[in-house]
Coordinates of C-alpha atoms in Angstrom, one line a residue:
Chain A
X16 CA -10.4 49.0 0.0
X17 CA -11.6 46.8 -2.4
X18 CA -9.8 47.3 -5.1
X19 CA -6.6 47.9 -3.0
X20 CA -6.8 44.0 -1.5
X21 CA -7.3 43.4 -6.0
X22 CA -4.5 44.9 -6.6
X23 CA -2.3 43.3 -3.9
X24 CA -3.9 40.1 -4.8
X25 CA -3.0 40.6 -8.7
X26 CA 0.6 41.8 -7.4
X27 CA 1.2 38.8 -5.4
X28 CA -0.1 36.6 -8.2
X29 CA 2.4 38.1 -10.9
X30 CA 5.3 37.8 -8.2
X31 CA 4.7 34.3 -7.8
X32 CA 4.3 33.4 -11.6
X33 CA 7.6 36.1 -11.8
X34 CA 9.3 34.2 -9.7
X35 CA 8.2 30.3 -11.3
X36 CA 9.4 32.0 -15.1
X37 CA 12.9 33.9 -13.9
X38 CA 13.7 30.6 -12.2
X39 CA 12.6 28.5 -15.4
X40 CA 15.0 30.7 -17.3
X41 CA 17.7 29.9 -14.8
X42 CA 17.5 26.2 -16.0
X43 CA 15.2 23.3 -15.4
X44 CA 14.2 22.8 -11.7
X45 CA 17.1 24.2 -9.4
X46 CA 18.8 22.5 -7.3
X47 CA 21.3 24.0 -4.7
X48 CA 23.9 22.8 -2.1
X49 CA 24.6 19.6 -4.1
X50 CA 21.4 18.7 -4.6
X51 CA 20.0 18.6 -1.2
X52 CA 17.8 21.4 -1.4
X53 CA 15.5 21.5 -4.5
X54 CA 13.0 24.0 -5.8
X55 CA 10.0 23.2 -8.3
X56 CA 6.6 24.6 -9.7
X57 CA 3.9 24.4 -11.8
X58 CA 1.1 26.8 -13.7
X59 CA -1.8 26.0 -15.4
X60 CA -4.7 27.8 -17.6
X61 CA -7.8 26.5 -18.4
X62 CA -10.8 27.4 -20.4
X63 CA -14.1 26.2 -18.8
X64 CA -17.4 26.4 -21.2
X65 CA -20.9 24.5 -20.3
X66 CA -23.8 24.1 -21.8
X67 CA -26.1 25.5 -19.0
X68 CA -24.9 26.0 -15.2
X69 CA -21.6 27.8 -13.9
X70 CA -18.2 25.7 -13.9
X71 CA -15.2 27.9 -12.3
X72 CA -16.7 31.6 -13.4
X73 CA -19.6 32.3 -15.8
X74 CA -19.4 29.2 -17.7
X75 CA -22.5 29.0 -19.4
X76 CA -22.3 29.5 -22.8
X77 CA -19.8 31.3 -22.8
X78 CA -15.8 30.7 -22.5
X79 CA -14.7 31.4 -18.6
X80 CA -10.8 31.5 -18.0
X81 CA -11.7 31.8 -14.3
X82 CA -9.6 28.8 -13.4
X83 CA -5.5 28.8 -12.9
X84 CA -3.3 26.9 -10.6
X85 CA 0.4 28.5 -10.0
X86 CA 2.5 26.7 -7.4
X87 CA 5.8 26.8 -6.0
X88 CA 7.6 25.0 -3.5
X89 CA 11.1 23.9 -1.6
X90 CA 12.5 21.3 0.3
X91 CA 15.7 20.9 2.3
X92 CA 17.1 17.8 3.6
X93 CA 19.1 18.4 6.5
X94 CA 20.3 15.2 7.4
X95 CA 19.0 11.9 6.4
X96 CA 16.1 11.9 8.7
X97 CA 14.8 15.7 8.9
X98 CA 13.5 17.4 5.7
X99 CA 11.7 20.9 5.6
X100 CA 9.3 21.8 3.0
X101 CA 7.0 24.5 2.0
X102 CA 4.9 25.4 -1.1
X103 CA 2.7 28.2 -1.4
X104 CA -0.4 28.2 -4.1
X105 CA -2.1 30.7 -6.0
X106 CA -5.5 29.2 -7.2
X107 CA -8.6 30.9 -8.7
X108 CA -11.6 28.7 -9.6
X109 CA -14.5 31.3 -10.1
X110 CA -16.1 32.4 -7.1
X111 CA -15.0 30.1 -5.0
X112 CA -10.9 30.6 -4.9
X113 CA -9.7 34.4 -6.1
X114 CA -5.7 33.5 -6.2
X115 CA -5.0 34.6 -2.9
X116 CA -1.3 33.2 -2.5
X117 CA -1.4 30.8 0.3
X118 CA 0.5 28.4 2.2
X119 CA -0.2 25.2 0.8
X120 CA 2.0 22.8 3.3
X121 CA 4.6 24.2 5.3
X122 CA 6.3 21.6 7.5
X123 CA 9.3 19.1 9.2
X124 CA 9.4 16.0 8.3
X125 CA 11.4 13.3 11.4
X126 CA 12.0 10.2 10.5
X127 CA 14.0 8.6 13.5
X128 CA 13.6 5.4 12.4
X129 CA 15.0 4.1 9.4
X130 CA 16.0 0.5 8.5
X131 CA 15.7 -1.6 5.2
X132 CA 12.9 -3.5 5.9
X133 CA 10.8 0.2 6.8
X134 CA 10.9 3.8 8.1
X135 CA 8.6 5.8 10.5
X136 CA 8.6 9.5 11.5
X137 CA 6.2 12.8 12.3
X138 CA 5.8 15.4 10.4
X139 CA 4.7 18.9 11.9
X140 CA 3.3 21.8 10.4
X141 CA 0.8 22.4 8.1
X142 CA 0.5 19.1 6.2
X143 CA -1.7 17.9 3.6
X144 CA -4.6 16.3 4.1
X145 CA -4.4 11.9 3.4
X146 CA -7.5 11.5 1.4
X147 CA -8.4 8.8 -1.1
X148 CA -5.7 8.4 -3.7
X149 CA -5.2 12.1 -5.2
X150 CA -5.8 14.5 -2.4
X151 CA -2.5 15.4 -1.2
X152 CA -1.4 16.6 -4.4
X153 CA -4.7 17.5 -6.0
X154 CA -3.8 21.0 -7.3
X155 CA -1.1 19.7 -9.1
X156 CA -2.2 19.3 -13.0
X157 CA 0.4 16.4 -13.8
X158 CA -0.2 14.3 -10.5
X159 CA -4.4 14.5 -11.8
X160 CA -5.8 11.8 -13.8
X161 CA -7.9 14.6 -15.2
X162 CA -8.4 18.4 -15.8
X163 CA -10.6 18.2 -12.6
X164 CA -10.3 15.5 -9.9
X165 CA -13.5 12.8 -9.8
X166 CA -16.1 15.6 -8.3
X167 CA -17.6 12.7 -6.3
X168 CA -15.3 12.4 -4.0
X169 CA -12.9 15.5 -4.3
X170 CA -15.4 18.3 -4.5
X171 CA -13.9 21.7 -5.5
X172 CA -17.0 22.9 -3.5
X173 CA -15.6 21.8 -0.4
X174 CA -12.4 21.4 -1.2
X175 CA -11.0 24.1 2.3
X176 CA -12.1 21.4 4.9
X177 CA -9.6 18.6 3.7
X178 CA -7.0 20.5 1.3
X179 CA -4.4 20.6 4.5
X180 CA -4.7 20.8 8.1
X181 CA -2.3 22.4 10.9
X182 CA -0.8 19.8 13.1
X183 CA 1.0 16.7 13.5
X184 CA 1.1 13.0 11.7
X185 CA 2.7 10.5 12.1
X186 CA 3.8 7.5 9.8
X187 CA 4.8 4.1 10.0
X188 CA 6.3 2.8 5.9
X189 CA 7.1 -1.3 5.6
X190 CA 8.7 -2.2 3.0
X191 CA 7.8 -5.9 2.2
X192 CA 8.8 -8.5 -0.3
X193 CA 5.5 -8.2 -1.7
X194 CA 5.0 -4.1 -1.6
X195 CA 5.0 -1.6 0.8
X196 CA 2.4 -1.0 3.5
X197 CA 2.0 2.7 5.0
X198 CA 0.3 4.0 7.6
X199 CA -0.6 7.5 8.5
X200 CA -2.5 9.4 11.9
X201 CA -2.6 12.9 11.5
X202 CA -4.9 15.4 14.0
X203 CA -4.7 18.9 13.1
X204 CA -6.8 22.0 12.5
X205 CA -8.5 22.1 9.1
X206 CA -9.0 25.7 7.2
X207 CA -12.3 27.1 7.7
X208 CA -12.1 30.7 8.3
X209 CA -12.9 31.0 4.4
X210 CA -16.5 31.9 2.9
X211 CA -15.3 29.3 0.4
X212 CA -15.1 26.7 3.4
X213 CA -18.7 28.4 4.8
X214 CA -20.4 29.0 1.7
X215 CA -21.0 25.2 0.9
X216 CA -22.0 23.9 4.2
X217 CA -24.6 27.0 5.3
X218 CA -24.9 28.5 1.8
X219 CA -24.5 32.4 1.2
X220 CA -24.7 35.7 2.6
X221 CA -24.6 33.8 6.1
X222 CA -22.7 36.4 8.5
X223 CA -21.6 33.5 11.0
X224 CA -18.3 31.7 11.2
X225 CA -17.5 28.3 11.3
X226 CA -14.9 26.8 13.7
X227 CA -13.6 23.2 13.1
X228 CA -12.5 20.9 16.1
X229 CA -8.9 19.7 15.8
X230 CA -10.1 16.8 13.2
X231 CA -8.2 12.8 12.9
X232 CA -7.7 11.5 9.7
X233 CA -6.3 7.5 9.0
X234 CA -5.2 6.4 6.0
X235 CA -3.4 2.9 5.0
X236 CA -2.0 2.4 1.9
X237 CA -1.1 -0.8 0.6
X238 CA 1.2 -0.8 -2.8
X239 CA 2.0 -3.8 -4.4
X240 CA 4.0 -5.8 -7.1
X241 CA 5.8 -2.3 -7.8
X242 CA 2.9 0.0 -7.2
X243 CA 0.9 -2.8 -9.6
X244 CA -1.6 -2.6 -7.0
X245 CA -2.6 0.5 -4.8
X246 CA -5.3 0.4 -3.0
X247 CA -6.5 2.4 0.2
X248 CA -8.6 3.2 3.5
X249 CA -9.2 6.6 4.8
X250 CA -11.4 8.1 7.7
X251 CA -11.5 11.2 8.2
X252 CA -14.1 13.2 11.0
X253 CA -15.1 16.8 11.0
X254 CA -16.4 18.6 13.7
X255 CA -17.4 22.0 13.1
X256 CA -19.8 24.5 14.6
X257 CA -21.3 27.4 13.9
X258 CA -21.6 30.7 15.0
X259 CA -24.3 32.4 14.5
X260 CA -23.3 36.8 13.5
X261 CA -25.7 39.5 14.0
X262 CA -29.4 39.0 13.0
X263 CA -28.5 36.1 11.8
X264 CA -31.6 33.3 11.0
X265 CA -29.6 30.7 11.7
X266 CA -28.8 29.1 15.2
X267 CA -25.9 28.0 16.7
X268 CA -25.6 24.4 14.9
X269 CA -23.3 22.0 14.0
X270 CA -21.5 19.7 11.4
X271 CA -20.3 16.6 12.0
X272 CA -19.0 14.8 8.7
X273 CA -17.2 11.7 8.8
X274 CA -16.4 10.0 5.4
X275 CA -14.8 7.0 4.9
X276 CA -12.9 5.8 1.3
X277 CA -11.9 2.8 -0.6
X278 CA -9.6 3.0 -3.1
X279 CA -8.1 0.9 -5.3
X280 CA -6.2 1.0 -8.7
X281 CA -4.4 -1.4 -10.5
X282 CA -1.2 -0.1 -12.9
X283 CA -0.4 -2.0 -16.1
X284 CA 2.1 -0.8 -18.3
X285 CA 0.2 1.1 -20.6
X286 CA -3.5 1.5 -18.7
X287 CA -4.8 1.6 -15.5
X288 CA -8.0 1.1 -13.7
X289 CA -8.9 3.2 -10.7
X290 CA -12.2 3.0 -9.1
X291 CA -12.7 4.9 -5.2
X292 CA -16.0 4.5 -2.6
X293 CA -16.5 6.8 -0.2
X294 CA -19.7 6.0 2.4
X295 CA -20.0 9.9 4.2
X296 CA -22.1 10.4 7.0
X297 CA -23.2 13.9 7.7
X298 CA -25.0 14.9 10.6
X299 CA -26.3 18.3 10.9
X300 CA -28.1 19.5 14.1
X301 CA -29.5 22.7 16.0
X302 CA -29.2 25.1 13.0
X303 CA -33.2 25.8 13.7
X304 CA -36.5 26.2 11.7
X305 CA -34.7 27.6 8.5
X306 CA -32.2 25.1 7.5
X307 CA -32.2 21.7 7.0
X308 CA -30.9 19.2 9.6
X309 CA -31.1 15.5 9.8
X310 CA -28.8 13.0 9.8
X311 CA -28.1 11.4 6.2
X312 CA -25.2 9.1 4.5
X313 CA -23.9 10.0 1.5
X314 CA -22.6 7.9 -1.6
X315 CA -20.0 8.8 -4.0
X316 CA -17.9 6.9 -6.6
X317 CA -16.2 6.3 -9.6
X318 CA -15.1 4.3 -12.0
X319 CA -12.0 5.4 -13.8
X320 CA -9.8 3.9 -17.2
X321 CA -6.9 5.5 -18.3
X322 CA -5.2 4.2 -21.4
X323 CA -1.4 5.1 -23.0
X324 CA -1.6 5.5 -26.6
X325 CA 1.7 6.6 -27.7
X326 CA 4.4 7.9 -24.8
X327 CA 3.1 11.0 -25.4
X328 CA -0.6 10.6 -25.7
X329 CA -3.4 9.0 -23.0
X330 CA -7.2 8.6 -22.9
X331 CA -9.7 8.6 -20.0
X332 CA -12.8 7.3 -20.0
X333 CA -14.5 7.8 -16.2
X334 CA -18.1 7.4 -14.6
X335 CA -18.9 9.4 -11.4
X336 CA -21.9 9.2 -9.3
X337 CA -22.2 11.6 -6.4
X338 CA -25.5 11.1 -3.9
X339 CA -25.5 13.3 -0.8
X340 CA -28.3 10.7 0.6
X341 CA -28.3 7.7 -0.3
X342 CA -31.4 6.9 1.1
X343 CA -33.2 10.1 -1.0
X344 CA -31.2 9.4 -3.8
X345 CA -33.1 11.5 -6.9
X346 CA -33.6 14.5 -4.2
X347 CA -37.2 14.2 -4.0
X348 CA -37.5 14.2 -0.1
X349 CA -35.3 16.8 0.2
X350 CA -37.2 18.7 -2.4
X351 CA -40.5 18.4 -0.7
X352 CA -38.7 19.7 2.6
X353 CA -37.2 22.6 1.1
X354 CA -38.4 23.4 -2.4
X355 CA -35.5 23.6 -4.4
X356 CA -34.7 21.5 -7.2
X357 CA -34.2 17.5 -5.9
X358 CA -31.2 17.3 -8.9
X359 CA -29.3 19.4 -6.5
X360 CA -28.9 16.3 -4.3
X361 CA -27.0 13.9 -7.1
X362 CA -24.6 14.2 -9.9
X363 CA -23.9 11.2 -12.1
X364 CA -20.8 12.7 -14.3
X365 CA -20.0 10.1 -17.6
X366 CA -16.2 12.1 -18.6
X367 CA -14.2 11.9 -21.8
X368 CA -10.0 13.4 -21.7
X369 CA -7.5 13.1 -23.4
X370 CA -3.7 14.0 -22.2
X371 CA -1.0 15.4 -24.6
X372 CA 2.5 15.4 -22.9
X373 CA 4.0 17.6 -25.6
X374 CA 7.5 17.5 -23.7
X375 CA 8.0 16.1 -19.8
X376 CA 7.8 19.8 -18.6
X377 CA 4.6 21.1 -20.9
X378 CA 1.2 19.3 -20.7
X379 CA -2.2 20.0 -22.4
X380 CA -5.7 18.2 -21.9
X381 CA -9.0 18.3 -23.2
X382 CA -12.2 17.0 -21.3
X383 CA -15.9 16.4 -21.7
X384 CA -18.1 15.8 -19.2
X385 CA -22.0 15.3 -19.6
X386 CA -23.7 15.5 -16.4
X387 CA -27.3 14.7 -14.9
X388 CA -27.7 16.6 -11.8
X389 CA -25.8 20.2 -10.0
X390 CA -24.7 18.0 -6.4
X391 CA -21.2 19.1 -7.0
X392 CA -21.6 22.5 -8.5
X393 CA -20.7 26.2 -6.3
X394 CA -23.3 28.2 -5.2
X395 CA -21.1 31.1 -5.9
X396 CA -21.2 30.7 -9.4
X397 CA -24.6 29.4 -9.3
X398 CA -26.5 31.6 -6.4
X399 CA -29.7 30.9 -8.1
X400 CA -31.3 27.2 -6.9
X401 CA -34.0 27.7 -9.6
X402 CA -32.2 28.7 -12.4
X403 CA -29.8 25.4 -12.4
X404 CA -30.4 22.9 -15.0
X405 CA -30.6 19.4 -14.9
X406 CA -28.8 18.3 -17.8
X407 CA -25.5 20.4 -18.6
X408 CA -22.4 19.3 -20.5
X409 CA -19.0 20.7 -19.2
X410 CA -16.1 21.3 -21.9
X411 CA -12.6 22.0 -20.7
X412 CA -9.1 22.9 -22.0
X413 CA -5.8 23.2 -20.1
X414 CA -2.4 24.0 -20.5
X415 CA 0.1 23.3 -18.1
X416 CA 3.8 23.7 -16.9
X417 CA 5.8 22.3 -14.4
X418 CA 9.6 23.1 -13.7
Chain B
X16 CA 21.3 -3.5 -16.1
X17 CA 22.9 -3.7 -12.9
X18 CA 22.7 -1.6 -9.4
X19 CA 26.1 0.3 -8.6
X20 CA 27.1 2.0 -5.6
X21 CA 30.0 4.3 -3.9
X22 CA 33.1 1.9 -3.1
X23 CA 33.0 2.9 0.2
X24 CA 29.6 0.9 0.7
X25 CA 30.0 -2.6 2.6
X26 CA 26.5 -4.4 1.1
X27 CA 27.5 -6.4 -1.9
X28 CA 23.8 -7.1 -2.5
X29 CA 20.3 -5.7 -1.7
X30 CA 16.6 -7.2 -1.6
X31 CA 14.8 -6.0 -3.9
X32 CA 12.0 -4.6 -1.6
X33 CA 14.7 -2.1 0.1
X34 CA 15.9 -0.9 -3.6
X35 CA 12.4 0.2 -5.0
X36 CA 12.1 2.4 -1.4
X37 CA 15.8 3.7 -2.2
X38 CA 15.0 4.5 -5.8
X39 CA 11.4 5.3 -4.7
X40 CA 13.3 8.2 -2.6
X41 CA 11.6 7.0 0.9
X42 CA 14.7 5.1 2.2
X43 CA 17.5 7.9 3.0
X44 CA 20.4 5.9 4.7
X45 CA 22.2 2.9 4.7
X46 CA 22.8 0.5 7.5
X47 CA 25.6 2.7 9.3
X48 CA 24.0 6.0 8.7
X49 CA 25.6 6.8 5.8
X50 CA 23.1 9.3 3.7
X51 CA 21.8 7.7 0.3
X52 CA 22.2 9.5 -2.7
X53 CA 20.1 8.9 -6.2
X54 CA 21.2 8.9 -9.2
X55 CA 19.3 8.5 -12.6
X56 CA 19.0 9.0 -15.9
X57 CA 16.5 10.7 -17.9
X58 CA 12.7 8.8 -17.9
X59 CA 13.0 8.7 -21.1
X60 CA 16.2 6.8 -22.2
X61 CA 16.1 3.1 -23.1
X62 CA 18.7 2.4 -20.4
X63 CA 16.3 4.0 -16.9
X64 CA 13.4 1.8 -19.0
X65 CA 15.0 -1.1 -18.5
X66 CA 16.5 -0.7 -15.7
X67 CA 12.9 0.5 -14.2
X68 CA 11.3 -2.2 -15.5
X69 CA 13.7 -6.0 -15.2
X70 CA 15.5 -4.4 -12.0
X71 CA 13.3 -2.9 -10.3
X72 CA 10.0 -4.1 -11.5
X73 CA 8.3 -1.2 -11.6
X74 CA 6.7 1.0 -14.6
X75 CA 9.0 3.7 -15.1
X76 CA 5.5 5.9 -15.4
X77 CA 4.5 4.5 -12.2
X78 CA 8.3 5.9 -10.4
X79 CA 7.5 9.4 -11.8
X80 CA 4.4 9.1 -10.2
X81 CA 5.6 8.4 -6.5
X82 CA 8.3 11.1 -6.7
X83 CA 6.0 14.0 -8.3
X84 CA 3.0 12.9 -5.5
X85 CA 5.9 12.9 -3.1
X86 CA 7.7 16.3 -4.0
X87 CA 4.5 18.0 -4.3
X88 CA 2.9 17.5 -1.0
X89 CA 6.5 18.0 0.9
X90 CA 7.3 14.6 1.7
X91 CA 10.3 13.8 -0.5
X92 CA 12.4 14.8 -3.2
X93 CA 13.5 13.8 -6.9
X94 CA 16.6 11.9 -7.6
X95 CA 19.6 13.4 -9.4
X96 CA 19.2 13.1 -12.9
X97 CA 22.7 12.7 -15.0
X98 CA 23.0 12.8 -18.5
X99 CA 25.3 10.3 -19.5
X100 CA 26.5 6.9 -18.3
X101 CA 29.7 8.3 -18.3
X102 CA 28.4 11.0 -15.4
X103 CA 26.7 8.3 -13.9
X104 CA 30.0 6.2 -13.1
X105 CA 31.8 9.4 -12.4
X106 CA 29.4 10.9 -9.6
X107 CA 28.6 7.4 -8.4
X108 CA 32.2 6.3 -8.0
X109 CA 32.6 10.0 -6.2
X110 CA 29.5 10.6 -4.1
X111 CA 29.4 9.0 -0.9
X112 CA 26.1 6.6 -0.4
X113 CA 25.6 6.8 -3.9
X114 CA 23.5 4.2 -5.8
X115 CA 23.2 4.1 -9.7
X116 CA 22.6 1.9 -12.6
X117 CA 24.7 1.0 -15.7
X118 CA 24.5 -1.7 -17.9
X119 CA 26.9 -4.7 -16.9
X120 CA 29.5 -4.3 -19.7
X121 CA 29.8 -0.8 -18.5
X122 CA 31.0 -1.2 -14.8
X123 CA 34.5 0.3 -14.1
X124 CA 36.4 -0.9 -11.5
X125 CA 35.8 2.3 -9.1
X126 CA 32.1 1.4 -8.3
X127 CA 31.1 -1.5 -7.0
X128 CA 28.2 -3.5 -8.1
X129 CA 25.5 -4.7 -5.8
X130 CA 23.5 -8.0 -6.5
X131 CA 19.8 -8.2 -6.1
X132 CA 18.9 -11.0 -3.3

């Protein structure tokens, strides 16, 4: 049983990454019926070693190639106004994503409303999550600042609750002497019928499910001066409860997470300077004696320089502080209450990178990152509290593609 | 550098604001419904550089950027890319709603040339 859903995983994977190299030998990206109905992908490898604690697979001194993106996806513009689009991804990031094809986004975009001073629209389906500056296309290597997104704030741990969500948004674009101003609503059903989604939130080898209210998410964008200037507000709220399985120790509780983001970057031509804020409140209740619930805000940010060497060539230089209570920041509270390590509660991440564009289509990266606490880090590829170590460094390589 | 477009296009200018959402693939029509249709040429010749940068004022980097976040969450797709000034005149002149850029000595009488207001 087992190895029969392996297998049809491993098929699934080859026919997608088929597919992505017989149309790459077709051409570059194709497009059909005069160019209104484009097709486009991307693949990417990457070799994960650390100094002590898991990263994507068994890490730890050793070389883990536990981590590959492979995407595909299509849009079709009807008319003007309507668009459809779809992309499916294959992802495996040790235990936490085995590269299970999915749908990514499927959805119809509307945009009634179209003028040159602005636009606004719907769009239906299952549509990406708005979230700080990089979420809606953060499985995409060459849309990534980095090999891995600021953990901070775009956790891989957590990533199910806000990667997309099934619903509607809507979207109001002006577009103003000075830069464009967008606003987007969207209420829709996040993915949580995933141990990688449960895992995180009640740990593992729970035999509950989780089930998420339909969840809002705001963002407004402001881009000026040519995209000189970006900078952004989200809220987002999650509503999830618990239900406990059979024998299970844990009651009938529930989540309630509500993180808010500041974002800004600022675009020269040959750097850039990003830096995003994100206050999180999380509020865990009626999970009973043997699990910890309270009511606690969280603190995450980063500071991020990105510099253009040559065309080809660009640097990062990046500091990342993650503290799930700010008020308990070194863990030591939560320590006490619990008895596993307090440096599971923080993550201060100082990240080196460097980006070699070897040809607009082919991409590689190498990354450093020397941390000071586990905050961000699986417990599926760290099931051990006790065994995680402080101090780790994390060494990447990547290669990607895109067509 | 300047803006061309299909004959058939009444504007014979266009702020500035309205051009960076039509080359920023967000704006799809023209006053009178006619559909829009992009035309480019590759990021990295001299002539989409400048073009990116004194026309539109914005870093040709920063362009890339908006259409790949765009096309890969669903919400929008990538101009046509033509190879040559040559195809850039002839698809423009053809295509109806279509917007390009050549440089100035280069306009042929079949397109017409929109000023920047």
């Amino acid at each position: 049983m087992c190895v029969c859903s392996r297998f049809a995983k491993t098929r699934s994977r080859l026919l997608l990454a088929g597919c992505l190299l017989s149309w790459q030998t077709a051409g570059h990206a194709l497009d059909l019926l005069d160019g209104d109905f484009q097709l486009h992908g991307f693949a990417s490898l990457t070799l994960v070693t650390t100094t002590d604690n898991n990263f994507f697979g068994q890490s730890d001194n050793q070389i883990s190639k536990d981590f590959s993106e492979v995407g595909v996806n299509a849009s079709w513009r009807l008319t003007p106004a309507l668009q459809l689009s779809g992309g499916l991804l294959s992802r495996r990031a040790g235990g936490t994503d085995d590269g299970g094809v999915r749908l990514d986004y499927g959805l119809i975009d509307w945009a009634p409303m179209s003028s040159e001073e602005g636009r606004a629209g719907i769009r239906v389906g299952r549509i990406k999550t708005a979230y700080g500056l990089y979420n809606t296309t953060r499985d995409v290597p060459f849309t990534r600042p980095s090999i891995i997104l600021p953990q901070s704030i775009y956790f891989e741990r957590t990533r199910n609750l806000t990667v997309s969500a099934d619903g509607a948004e809507v979207y109001v674009e002006r577009f103003g002497e000075g830069g464009t101003l967008s606003a987007s609503f969207a209420y829709g059903q996040p993915q949580t019928d995933t141990e990688a989604a449960k895992v995180p939130l009640v740990g593992l080898d729970r035999p509950g499910k989780l089930d998420s209210k339909l969840a809002p998410d705001l963002q407004i964008l402001y881009e000026g001066a040519g995209n000189r200037y970006r900078l952004a507000f989200t809220a987002l709220r999650l509503d999830l409860k618990y239900q406990p399985g059979y024998r299970d120790i844990l009651q009938a509780g529930r989540f309630r997470l509500t993180p808010l983001i500041f974002s800004a970057q600022y675009n020269a031509e040959n750097w850039s300077l990003t830096s995003e804020y994100a206050l999180r409140r999380t509020s865990i209740t009626d999970f009973g004696p043997y699990f910890y619930n309270g009511t606690f805000d969280g603190q995450s940010y980063y500071v991020q320089g990105t510099y253009r060497l040559t065309p080809q060539w660009e640097a990062l230089l990046r500091y990342d502080a993650f503290y799930a209570d700010q008020n308990d920041r070194d863990g030591k509270d939560f320590a006490a209450a619990t008895r596993l390590p307090g440096f599971t509660r923080f993550a201060k991440d100082w990240t080196v990178g460097l980006r070699f564009d070897v040809t607009p289509q082919f991409m590689l990266r190498a990354e450093a990152h020397f941390v000071d606490g586990t905050g961000f880090l699986a417990a599926q590829d760290n099931p051990n509290p006790q065994a995680l170590r402080r101090y780790w460094d994390n060494f990447m390589l990547q290669a990607s593609f895109r067509f | 550098m300047v803006v061309i477009a299909h004959p058939a296009i009444t504007e014979d200018s266009i702020p500035r604001a309205t051009l960076r959402a039509i080359l920023g693939m967000r704006l799809q029509r023209w006053p009178g419904e006619t559909p829009v249709k992009v035309f480019v040429l590759a990021d990295e010749t001299p002539e989409h550089a400048t073009f990116s940068k004194s026309v539109l004022q914005v870093f040709p980097q920063q362009l890339r950027m908006a259409w790949d976040r765009q096309v890969f969450s669903g919400q929008g797709q990538y101009p046509e890319v033509v190879a040559s000034t040559h195809e850039m005149l002839a698809r423009v002149a053809s295509t109806p709603g279509a917007i390009g850029y050549v440089k100035a000595s280069e306009v042929t009488p079949n397109v017409r040339v929109l000023k920047i207001r």
